[in-house]
Structures are given as C-alpha cells and as structure tokens.
XYZ file of C-alpha atoms in Angstrom:
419
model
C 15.492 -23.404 89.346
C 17.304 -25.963 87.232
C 15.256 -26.783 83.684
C 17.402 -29.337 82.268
C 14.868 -31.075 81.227
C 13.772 -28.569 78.776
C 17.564 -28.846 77.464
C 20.486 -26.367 77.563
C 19.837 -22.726 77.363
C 22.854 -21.158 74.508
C 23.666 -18.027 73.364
C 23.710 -17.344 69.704
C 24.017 -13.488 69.419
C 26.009 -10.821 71.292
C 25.511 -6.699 71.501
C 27.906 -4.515 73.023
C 28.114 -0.610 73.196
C 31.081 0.199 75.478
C 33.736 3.154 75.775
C 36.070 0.042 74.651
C 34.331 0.089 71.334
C 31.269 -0.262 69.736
C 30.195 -3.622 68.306
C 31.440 -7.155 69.787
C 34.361 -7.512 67.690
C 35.714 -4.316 67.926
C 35.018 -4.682 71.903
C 36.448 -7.624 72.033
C 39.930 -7.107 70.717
C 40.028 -3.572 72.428
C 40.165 -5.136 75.885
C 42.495 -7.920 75.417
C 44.694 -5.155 74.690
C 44.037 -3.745 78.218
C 43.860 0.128 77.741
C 41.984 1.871 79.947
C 39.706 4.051 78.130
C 38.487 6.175 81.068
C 39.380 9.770 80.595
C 38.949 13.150 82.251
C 35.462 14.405 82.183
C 33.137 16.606 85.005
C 30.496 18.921 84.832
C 31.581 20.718 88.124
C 35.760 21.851 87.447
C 37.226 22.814 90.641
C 34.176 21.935 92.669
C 34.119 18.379 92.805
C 37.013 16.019 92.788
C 34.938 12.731 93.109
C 33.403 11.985 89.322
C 36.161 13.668 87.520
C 36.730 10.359 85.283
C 34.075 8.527 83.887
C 34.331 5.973 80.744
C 32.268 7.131 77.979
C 31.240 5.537 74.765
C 32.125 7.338 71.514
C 28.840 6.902 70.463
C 27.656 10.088 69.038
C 29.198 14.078 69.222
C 29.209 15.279 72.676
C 26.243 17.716 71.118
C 23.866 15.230 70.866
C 23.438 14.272 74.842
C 20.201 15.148 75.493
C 21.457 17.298 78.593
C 22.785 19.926 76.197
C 19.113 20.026 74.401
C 15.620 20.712 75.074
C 13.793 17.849 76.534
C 11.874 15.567 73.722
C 9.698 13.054 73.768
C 10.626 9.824 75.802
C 12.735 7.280 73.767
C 14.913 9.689 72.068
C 16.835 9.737 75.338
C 21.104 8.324 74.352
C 19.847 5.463 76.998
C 17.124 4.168 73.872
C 19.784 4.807 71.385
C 22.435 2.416 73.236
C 19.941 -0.475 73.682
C 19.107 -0.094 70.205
C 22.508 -0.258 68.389
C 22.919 -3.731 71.288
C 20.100 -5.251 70.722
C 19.943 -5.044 66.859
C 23.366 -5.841 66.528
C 22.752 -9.021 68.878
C 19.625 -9.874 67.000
C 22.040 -9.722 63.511
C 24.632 -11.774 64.996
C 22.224 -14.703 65.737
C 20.708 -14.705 62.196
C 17.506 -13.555 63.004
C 17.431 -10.387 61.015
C 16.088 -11.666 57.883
C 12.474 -13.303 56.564
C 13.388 -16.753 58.635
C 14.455 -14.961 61.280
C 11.236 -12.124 62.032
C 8.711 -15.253 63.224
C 10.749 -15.863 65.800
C 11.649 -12.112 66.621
C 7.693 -11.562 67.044
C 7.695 -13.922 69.967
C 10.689 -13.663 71.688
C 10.494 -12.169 75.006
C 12.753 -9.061 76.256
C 14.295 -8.898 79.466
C 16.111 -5.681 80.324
C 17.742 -3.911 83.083
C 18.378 -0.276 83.611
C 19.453 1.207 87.085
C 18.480 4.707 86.526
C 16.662 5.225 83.410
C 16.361 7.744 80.816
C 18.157 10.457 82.872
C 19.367 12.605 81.013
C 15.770 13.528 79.787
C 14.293 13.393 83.220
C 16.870 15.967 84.559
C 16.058 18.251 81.323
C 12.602 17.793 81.770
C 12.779 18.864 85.503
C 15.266 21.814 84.669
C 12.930 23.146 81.594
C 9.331 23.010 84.145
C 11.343 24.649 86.692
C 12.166 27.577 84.042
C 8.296 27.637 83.346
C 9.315 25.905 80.010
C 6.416 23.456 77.890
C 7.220 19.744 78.008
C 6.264 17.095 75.589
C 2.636 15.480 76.181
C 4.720 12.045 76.932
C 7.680 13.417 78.843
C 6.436 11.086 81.458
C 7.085 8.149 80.141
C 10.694 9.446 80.812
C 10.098 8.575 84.254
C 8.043 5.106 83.809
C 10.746 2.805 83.892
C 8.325 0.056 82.541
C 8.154 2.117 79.499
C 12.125 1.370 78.466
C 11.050 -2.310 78.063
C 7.704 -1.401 76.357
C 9.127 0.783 74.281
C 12.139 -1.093 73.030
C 10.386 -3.825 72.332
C 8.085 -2.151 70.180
C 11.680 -0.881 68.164
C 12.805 -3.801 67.697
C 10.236 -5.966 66.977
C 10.146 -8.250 69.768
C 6.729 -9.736 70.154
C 6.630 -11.680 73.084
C 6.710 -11.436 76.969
C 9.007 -9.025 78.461
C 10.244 -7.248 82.059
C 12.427 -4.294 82.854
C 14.657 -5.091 86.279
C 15.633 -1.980 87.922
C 18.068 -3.974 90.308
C 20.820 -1.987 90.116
C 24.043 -2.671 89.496
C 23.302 -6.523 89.635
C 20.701 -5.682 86.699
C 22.359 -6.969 83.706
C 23.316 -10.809 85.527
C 19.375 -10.420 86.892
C 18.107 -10.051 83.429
C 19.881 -13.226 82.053
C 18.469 -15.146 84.690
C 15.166 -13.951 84.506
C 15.541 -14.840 80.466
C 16.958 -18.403 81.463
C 13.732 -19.128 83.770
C 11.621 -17.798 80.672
C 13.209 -20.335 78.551
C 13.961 -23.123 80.883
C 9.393 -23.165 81.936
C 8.707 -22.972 77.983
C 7.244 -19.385 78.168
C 9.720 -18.547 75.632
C 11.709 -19.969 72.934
C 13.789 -17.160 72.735
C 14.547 -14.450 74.205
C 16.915 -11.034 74.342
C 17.922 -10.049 78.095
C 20.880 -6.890 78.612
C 20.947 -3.815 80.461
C 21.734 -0.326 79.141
C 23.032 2.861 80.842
C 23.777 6.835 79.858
C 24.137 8.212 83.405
C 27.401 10.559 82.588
C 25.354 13.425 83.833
C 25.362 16.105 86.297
C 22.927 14.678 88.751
C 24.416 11.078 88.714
C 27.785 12.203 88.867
C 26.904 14.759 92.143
C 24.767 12.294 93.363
C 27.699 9.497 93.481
C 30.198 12.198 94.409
C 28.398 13.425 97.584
C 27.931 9.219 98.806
C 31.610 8.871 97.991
C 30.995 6.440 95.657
C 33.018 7.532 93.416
C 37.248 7.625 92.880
C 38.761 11.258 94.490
C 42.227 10.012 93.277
C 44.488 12.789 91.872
C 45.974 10.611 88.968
C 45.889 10.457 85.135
C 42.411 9.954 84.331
C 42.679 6.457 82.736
C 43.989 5.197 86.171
C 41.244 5.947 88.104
C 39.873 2.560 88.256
C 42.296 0.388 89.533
C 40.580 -2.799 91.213
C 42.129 -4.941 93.505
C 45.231 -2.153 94.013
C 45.970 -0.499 97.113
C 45.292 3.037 96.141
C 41.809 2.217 95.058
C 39.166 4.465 96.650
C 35.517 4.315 94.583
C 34.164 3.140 91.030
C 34.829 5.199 88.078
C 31.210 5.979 85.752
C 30.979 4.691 82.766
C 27.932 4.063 80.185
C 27.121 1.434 77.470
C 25.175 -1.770 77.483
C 25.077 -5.261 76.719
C 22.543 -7.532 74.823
C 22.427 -11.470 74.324
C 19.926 -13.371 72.360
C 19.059 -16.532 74.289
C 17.725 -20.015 72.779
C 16.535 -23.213 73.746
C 19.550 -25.145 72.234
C 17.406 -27.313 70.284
C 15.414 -23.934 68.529
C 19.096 -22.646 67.942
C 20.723 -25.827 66.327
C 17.033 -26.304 64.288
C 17.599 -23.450 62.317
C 21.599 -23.244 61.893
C 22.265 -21.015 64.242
C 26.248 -21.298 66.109
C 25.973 -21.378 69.688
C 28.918 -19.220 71.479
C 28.582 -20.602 74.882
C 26.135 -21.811 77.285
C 23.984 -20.043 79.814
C 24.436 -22.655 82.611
C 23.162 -20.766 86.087
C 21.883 -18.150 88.056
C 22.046 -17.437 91.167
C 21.105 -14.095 93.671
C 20.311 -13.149 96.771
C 19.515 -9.715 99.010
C 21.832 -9.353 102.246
C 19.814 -6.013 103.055
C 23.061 -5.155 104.930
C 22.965 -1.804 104.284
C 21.652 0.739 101.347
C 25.491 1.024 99.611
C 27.881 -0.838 101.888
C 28.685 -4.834 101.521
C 29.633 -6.929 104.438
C 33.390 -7.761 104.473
C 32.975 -10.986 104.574
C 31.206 -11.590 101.417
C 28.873 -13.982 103.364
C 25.903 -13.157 101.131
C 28.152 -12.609 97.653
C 29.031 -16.511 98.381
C 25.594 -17.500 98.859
C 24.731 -15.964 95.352
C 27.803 -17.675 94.009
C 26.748 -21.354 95.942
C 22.997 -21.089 94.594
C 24.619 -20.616 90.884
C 26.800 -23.526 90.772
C 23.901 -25.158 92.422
C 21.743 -24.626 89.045
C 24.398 -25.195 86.874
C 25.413 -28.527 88.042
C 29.015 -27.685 88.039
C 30.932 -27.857 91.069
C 33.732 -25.393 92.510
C 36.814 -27.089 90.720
C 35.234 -27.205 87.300
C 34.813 -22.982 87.315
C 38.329 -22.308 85.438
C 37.492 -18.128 85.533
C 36.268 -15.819 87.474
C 34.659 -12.380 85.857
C 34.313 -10.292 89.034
C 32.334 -7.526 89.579
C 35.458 -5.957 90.581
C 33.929 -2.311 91.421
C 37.285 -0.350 92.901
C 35.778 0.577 96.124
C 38.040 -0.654 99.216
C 34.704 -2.698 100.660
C 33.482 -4.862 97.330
C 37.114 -6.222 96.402
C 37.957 -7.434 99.655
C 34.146 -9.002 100.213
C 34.301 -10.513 96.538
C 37.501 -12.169 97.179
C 36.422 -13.548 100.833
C 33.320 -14.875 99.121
C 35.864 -16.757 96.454
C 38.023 -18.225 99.190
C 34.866 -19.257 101.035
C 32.909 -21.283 97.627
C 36.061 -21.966 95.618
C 38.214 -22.793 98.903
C 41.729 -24.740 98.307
C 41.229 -23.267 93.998
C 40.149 -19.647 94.991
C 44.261 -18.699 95.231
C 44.963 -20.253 91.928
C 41.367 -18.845 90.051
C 41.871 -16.214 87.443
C 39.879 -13.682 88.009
C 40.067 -10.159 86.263
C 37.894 -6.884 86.490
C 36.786 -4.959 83.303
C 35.933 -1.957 84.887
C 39.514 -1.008 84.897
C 39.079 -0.786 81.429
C 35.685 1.016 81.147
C 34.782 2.131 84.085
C 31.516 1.208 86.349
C 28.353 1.626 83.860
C 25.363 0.490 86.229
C 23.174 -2.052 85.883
C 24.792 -2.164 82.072
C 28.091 -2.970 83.666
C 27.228 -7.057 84.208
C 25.992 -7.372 81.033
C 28.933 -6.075 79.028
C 31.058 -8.182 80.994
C 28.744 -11.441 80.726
C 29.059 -10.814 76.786
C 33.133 -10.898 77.837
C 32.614 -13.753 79.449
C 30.908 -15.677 76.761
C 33.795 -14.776 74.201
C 36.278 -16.116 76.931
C 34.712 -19.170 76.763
C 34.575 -19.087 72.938
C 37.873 -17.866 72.036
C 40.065 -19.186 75.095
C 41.206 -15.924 76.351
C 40.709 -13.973 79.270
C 40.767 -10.460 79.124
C 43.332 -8.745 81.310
C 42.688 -6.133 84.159
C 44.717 -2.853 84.203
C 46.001 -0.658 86.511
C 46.924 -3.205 88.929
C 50.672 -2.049 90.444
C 50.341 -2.888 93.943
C 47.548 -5.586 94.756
C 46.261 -5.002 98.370
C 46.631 -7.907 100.636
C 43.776 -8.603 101.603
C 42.522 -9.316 97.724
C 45.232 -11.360 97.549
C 43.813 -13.205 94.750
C 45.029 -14.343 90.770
C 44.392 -11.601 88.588
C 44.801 -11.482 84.796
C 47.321 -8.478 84.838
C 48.493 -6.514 82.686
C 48.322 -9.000 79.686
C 45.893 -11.241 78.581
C 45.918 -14.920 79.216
C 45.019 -17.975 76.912
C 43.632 -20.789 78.869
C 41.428 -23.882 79.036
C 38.238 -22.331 79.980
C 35.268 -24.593 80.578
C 32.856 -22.660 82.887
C 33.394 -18.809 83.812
C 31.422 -17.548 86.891
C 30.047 -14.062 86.574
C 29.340 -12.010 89.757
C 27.795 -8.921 90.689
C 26.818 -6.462 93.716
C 24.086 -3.389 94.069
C 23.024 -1.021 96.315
C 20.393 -2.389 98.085
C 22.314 -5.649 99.465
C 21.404 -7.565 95.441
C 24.084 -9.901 95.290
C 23.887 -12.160 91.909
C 25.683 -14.540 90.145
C 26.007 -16.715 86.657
C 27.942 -19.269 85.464
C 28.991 -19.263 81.472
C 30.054 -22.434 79.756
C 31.736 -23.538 76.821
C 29.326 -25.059 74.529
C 30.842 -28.561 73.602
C 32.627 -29.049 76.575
C-alpha cells in the first residue's frame, strides 16, 4: 500500500482524553510519571469480582453519565462528548482552528473507530422501553454506528470523506491506516482518524466479567493491570480516546504547520483463530507487524521502540512477545517495549489510538513512557520493558501494535520527522 510517491504522510495535531489526563500535555507528562490511575469502581459490589477496576477519565461529575439519566437524543451520549473535546483539541493543535485553517477543515476526511458505540444510551434506551417509558424520535441513531462518524463530522466541521471502523480493539491503529491510504491515493489532503470509548457501564463490565476478560485479582485497585507480570490475569476497562490530524507533508509545511512525527506504515491482518483467544505463537500478530515495516520501508533494526498492545491477559503478552522475537529476531531481547494500559487501563478500540498519540510524542520528545506494575516479569515475556521509570533514548521509528476479538491483528510504524 506504499504511496511514497505522493510524499510523506505527518502528523501536525494531537487529541487525547484519558484517565491520565485530559489534553496532550497534561497526558503526556502524567504517564512519564508512571502512576497508575486505575481505581476501584463496579456496579455489582459483592457480586462480581471481575470489572471491579476500570480507568476512568475525570471528564465530567459522575452525575452526568448518561446511565444515571433518562435516555436523550443520540449524540449527547459521554462517547460524542470524548471525541469532541479530541478532535477539537487536535484540530487546535495543528492550526487549523482559525479563518486559514476552516477551508481545509471543510474537506478533510474523518476516520474513526469505536468498538461498542454510544452505550451507555443504548442500555438506557433499552431499560426505559422495557419500563413502557417514551424514547426520543432518534434514539436509534444510538444504535447506527455509522451515525458516530456522521454525526461528528457534522460537529466539527469536517467536510470531506469519512468511515467509522468498528474493529475492535485494533480500531484506533485501523483508523490511521485507513486515513494514510486516504492521503497516500489523493482522496484527501487531510484528514482526522482516532477512536473514542465510554464503555464503564453495567452491561460492558458484566459482559467482560462473565468471558473472563477481565482482571479477578484481589489487589489495590491501581494494580490491577500489570502487563507482562506473573500475576496478570485479564485487562482492566478504561475509557477515553485519541485523535490525530493527518497531512500530506507538503499541505502541512505549505501553510506553517510543525510536523510531530511521521505516519510511516500500516499493517493488519485477521487470524480468525478464535472469537477472543490469540494463538500463542503470535504467528498472525507478526504477520501484521512484517506487512508494516513492509510499507514503511524500514527494516527490523531501524524500529528503536516498541508500543505494545500489552493487554494483561496471560494469552496476548506471551503471543505479542513471540511475534517480536519472530520479526525483530537477534534485537527483539534488547527492544524497549512498554504497555500503557498499566497506566490507564484497556479503553477499546480508543485504547490504540491514545497510545499511537504516545507514540508520536516519543518520537518527538525522546522519551519513552514507562510501564507500571511490573514486579515479577513472567518468563515467557521475557522481553525489555520500560519499568518503572521512564527512559530517554534515540528513537527513530516506534512500532505500534494491536489485537481484537475477532482474530484483527494490526500494526503501525511512527517515525521521527527529520530523521
């Protein structure tokens, strides 16, 4: 899928609403401290022990989830209200919130990802019919997952072309690459691609609790996550989202923009193994991670970092770091690798694109961000891991990966711009 030809593909603006903070900066120096901001919440005490912990944005009072009101009209749901305070705040940090800026807004195209939707107003539109209770004339566009692109677009004036990806937890690296094949053909000469998530509610969190998704560990809250350590048994929830604005470099460097790194490749693949489990060997992760170097042009010893997807479940650490050993080979020991979802938990499809917009300011700033919890690595991970402090380094190229249910396995590979 490699468009060199059309020239590099950069990104000039960054949107982040995490439990870490709100706003890239603020994000940004809250997880090079390494704090786990995961604390104790459930909506079943003393029935459940899975989903006890979940990381969850200080966004708004707790009042104000749209669980704990009557259902309104779709695109009032916290989901909207995450990918609005992203994407305008990525949109500002690329300079394109002013007079210059709006004639490019109304034809850049929006790629999004969202594994689950509005759901918080679905499950308070289902509980209010089943209590004979009147619903909005559009409370089905709650349940048109089409209609979170459509509708987000139409918020924040974005005038071109534009998808929604429900691919899971892969969603937010899928977007990106979707945006990067927009802009590499010339069907776009910019574009905003992220992924958004609210799913701290009670279906989500029964719903992962009765797969077993989800950590059972009786601990301190914030340690709940812990990838790559022995005692790790599921993912931790957690909610946010992530937006980028994406440019042809020469659009960005016509009009003054500052390029923060370089979207270089994308890669993904489906291993339809099974509906949740991955293969041990990370056979098909490694293809994903092969087909992105592939399109980036950069070869195994020139990727300096690796951002993993880094779930806690026993099965995804162990493939992820057999599908390192089998691309990186004789550097895959060495690699630095770290996991933000010690951090913040596991927020979806929103997950990979909060961590993309890490990996972009790791290849800005020279630092990678650390992983926490990490006291007794298992074995068979075995791998480098940023822990517990951050790291400065040389960082050229940063590979991104990511795994869904489903089998989605997809990768991208961030470079320095300049380099």
């Amino acid at each position: 899928m490699n468009g060199g030809s059309r020239g590099r593909v950069v990104v000039t603006g960054i949107g982040v609403v995490t439990p870490a903070g709100i706003g890239l900066e603020r994000f940004w120096h809250s997880i090079l401290r390494g704090t786990s901001h995961v604390r104790e919440r459930t909506f079943f005490p003393g029935a459940e022990k899975r989903g006890r912990a979940a990381g969850v944005a200080e966004f708004e009072p707790q009042s104000l989830f749209a669980w704990d009101r009557p259902a309104e009209a779709a695109g009032q749901d916290r989901l909207f209200r995450i990918a609005e305070t992203a994407i305008f705040e990525a949109l500002s940090g690329a300079g394109l919130d002013n007079s210059a800026g709006k004639p490019l807004m109304a034809e850049a195209g929006l790629y999004v990802s969202s594994a689950i939707g509005p759901i918080s107003t679905m499950e308070a539109i289902v509980r209010e019919q089943s209590e004979g209770a009147m619903t909005p004339d559009d409370a089905w566009h709650a349940f048109s997952f089409g209609h979170i692109a459509a509708k987000l677009a139409e918020r924040c004036g974005l005038g071109g072309p534009y998808a929604l990806l429900p691919t899971g937890c892969s969603g937010g690296c899928d977007a990106v690459g979707y945006a990067l094949a927009a802009l590499r053909c010339g069907a776009v000469d910019l574009a905003v691609a992220g992924a958004f998530e609210a799913p701290v509610t009670p279906l989500v969190e029964a719903a992962f609790a009765r797969i077993n998704a989800t950590s059972s560990r009786d601990c301190f809250a914030p340690r709940a996550s812990c990838p790559f350590d022995t005692m790790r048994d599921g993912f931790v929830l957690g909610e946010g989202g992530g937006a980028l604005v994406l440019e042809r470099e020469a659009t960005a460097i016509a009009r003054g923009a500052i390029p923060l790194g370089v979207i270089a490749g994308y890669g993904s693949v489906c291993s339809a193994f099974h509906m949740t489990d991955i293969h041990e060997s990370g056979e098909a992760i490694a293809r994903s991670i092969e087909l992105a170097l592939a399109d980036a042009g950069v070869s195994a010893d020139e990727i300096d970092h690796v951002n993993l997807h880094g779930s806690s479940t026993p099965m995804n650490d162990v493939a992820e770091a057999n599908a390192l050993r089998k691309t990186l080979q004789n550097w895959a020991e060495d690699m630095p690798v770290t996991s933000l979802k010690s951090q913040i938990g596991h927020a979806l499809a929103a997950a990979n694109a909060i961590e993309l917009a890490a990996a972009v300011m790791t290849v800005f700033r020279q630092v990678i961000p650390p992983t926490t919890n990490l006291f007794d690595q298992d074995p068979r991970v075995g791998l480098n891991v940023v822990s517990p402090w951050l790291r400065q380094a040389k960082v050229r190229n940063v590979l991104k990966t990511a795994s869904g249910f489903g089998g989605i396995h997809s990768a991208v590979v961030v470079s320095r711009y300049g380099a």
